[in-house]
Amino acid sequence: MTTTILETPTPFAQDRAAHQRRLRESVKRLVIELGYLEHCLTEGLQVPNVQTAAAGIDTAINCLNEHLAE
């Protein structure tokens, strides 16, 4: 006879899972927005707000890469 033990997730594990789920959702939205921004730039859109957004994203990516390299 085999006994199965069901473990109840700890609050920490539940919080971590919720955090991971929110992070995945945020990354999906970011990827969609980046794709749209890239499309606009390749089409030659010269709107200052789009160019500023692209520069801001480049800066954010560089900062994240530096942080991850540490």
PDB file of C-alpha atoms in Angstrom:
ATOM      1  CA  MET A   1       0.000   0.000   0.000  1.00  0.00           C
ATOM      2  CA  THR A   2       1.349   3.411  -0.948  1.00  0.00           C
ATOM      3  CA  THR A   3       0.632   6.451   1.170  1.00  0.00           C
ATOM      4  CA  THR A   4       0.475   9.778  -0.600  1.00  0.00           C
ATOM      5  CA  ILE A   5       1.268  12.888   1.355  1.00  0.00           C
ATOM      6  CA  LEU A   6      -0.109  16.130   0.008  1.00  0.00           C
ATOM      7  CA  GLU A   7       1.908  19.137   1.014  1.00  0.00           C
ATOM      8  CA  THR A   8       0.149  22.430   1.479  1.00  0.00           C
ATOM      9  CA  PRO A   9       2.122  25.240  -0.107  1.00  0.00           C
ATOM     10  CA  THR A  10       3.595  27.593   2.414  1.00  0.00           C
ATOM     11  CA  PRO A  11       2.646  31.263   2.269  1.00  0.00           C
ATOM     12  CA  PHE A  12       6.163  31.968   0.998  1.00  0.00           C
ATOM     13  CA  ALA A  13       5.734  29.510  -1.869  1.00  0.00           C
ATOM     14  CA  GLN A  14       2.345  31.017  -2.728  1.00  0.00           C
ATOM     15  CA  ASP A  15       3.803  34.545  -2.670  1.00  0.00           C
ATOM     16  CA  ARG A  16       6.691  33.425  -4.853  1.00  0.00           C
ATOM     17  CA  ALA A  17       4.340  31.772  -7.340  1.00  0.00           C
ATOM     18  CA  ALA A  18       2.177  34.899  -7.503  1.00  0.00           C
ATOM     19  CA  HIS A  19       5.278  37.048  -7.985  1.00  0.00           C
ATOM     20  CA  GLN A  20       6.520  34.791 -10.787  1.00  0.00           C
ATOM     21  CA  ARG A  21       3.100  34.917 -12.465  1.00  0.00           C
ATOM     22  CA  ARG A  22       3.008  38.748 -12.296  1.00  0.00           C
ATOM     23  CA  LEU A  23       6.560  38.899 -13.620  1.00  0.00           C
ATOM     24  CA  ARG A  24       5.708  36.658 -16.596  1.00  0.00           C
ATOM     25  CA  GLU A  25       2.646  38.790 -17.383  1.00  0.00           C
ATOM     26  CA  SER A  26       4.737  41.965 -17.220  1.00  0.00           C
ATOM     27  CA  VAL A  27       7.402  40.500 -19.494  1.00  0.00           C
ATOM     28  CA  LYS A  28       4.763  39.446 -22.037  1.00  0.00           C
ATOM     29  CA  ARG A  29       3.328  42.965 -22.117  1.00  0.00           C
ATOM     30  CA  LEU A  30       6.812  44.443 -22.413  1.00  0.00           C
ATOM     31  CA  VAL A  31       7.714  42.168 -25.319  1.00  0.00           C
ATOM     32  CA  ILE A  32       4.531  43.172 -27.159  1.00  0.00           C
ATOM     33  CA  GLU A  33       5.240  46.861 -26.602  1.00  0.00           C
ATOM     34  CA  LEU A  34       8.877  46.446 -27.674  1.00  0.00           C
ATOM     35  CA  GLY A  35       7.759  44.692 -30.840  1.00  0.00           C
ATOM     36  CA  TYR A  36       5.415  47.542 -31.664  1.00  0.00           C
ATOM     37  CA  LEU A  37       8.102  50.114 -30.931  1.00  0.00           C
ATOM     38  CA  GLU A  38      10.574  48.251 -33.130  1.00  0.00           C
ATOM     39  CA  HIS A  39       7.997  48.124 -35.929  1.00  0.00           C
ATOM     40  CA  CYS A  40       7.397  51.879 -35.656  1.00  0.00           C
ATOM     41  CA  LEU A  41      11.113  52.616 -35.798  1.00  0.00           C
ATOM     42  CA  THR A  42      11.736  50.350 -38.795  1.00  0.00           C
ATOM     43  CA  GLU A  43       8.880  52.073 -40.630  1.00  0.00           C
ATOM     44  CA  GLY A  44      10.739  55.345 -40.139  1.00  0.00           C
ATOM     45  CA  LEU A  45       8.398  56.897 -37.612  1.00  0.00           C
ATOM     46  CA  GLN A  46      10.090  60.087 -36.490  1.00  0.00           C
ATOM     47  CA  VAL A  47       7.781  61.011 -33.617  1.00  0.00           C
ATOM     48  CA  PRO A  48       9.848  62.460 -30.752  1.00  0.00           C
ATOM     49  CA  ASN A  49       7.900  60.464 -28.125  1.00  0.00           C
ATOM     50  CA  VAL A  50       8.684  57.188 -29.895  1.00  0.00           C
ATOM     51  CA  GLN A  51      12.367  58.086 -30.199  1.00  0.00           C
ATOM     52  CA  THR A  52      12.460  59.061 -26.514  1.00  0.00           C
ATOM     53  CA  ALA A  53      10.775  55.779 -25.563  1.00  0.00           C
ATOM     54  CA  ALA A  54      13.336  53.828 -27.583  1.00  0.00           C
ATOM     55  CA  ALA A  55      16.215  55.653 -25.894  1.00  0.00           C
ATOM     56  CA  GLY A  56      14.664  55.029 -22.482  1.00  0.00           C
ATOM     57  CA  ILE A  57      14.242  51.337 -23.220  1.00  0.00           C
ATOM     58  CA  ASP A  58      17.850  51.077 -24.378  1.00  0.00           C
ATOM     59  CA  THR A  59      18.969  52.694 -21.119  1.00  0.00           C
ATOM     60  CA  ALA A  60      16.781  50.370 -19.052  1.00  0.00           C
ATOM     61  CA  ILE A  61      18.121  47.304 -20.870  1.00  0.00           C
ATOM     62  CA  ASN A  62      21.725  48.430 -20.344  1.00  0.00           C
ATOM     63  CA  CYS A  63      21.105  49.011 -16.622  1.00  0.00           C
ATOM     64  CA  LEU A  64      19.465  45.597 -16.266  1.00  0.00           C
ATOM     65  CA  ASN A  65      22.341  43.897 -18.084  1.00  0.00           C
ATOM     66  CA  GLU A  66      24.859  45.597 -15.785  1.00  0.00           C
ATOM     67  CA  HIS A  67      22.879  44.509 -12.743  1.00  0.00           C
ATOM     68  CA  LEU A  68      22.658  40.915 -13.951  1.00  0.00           C
ATOM     69  CA  ALA A  69      26.380  40.836 -14.725  1.00  0.00           C
ATOM     70  CA  GLU A  70      27.277  41.565 -11.089  1.00  0.00           C
TER      71      GLU A  70
END
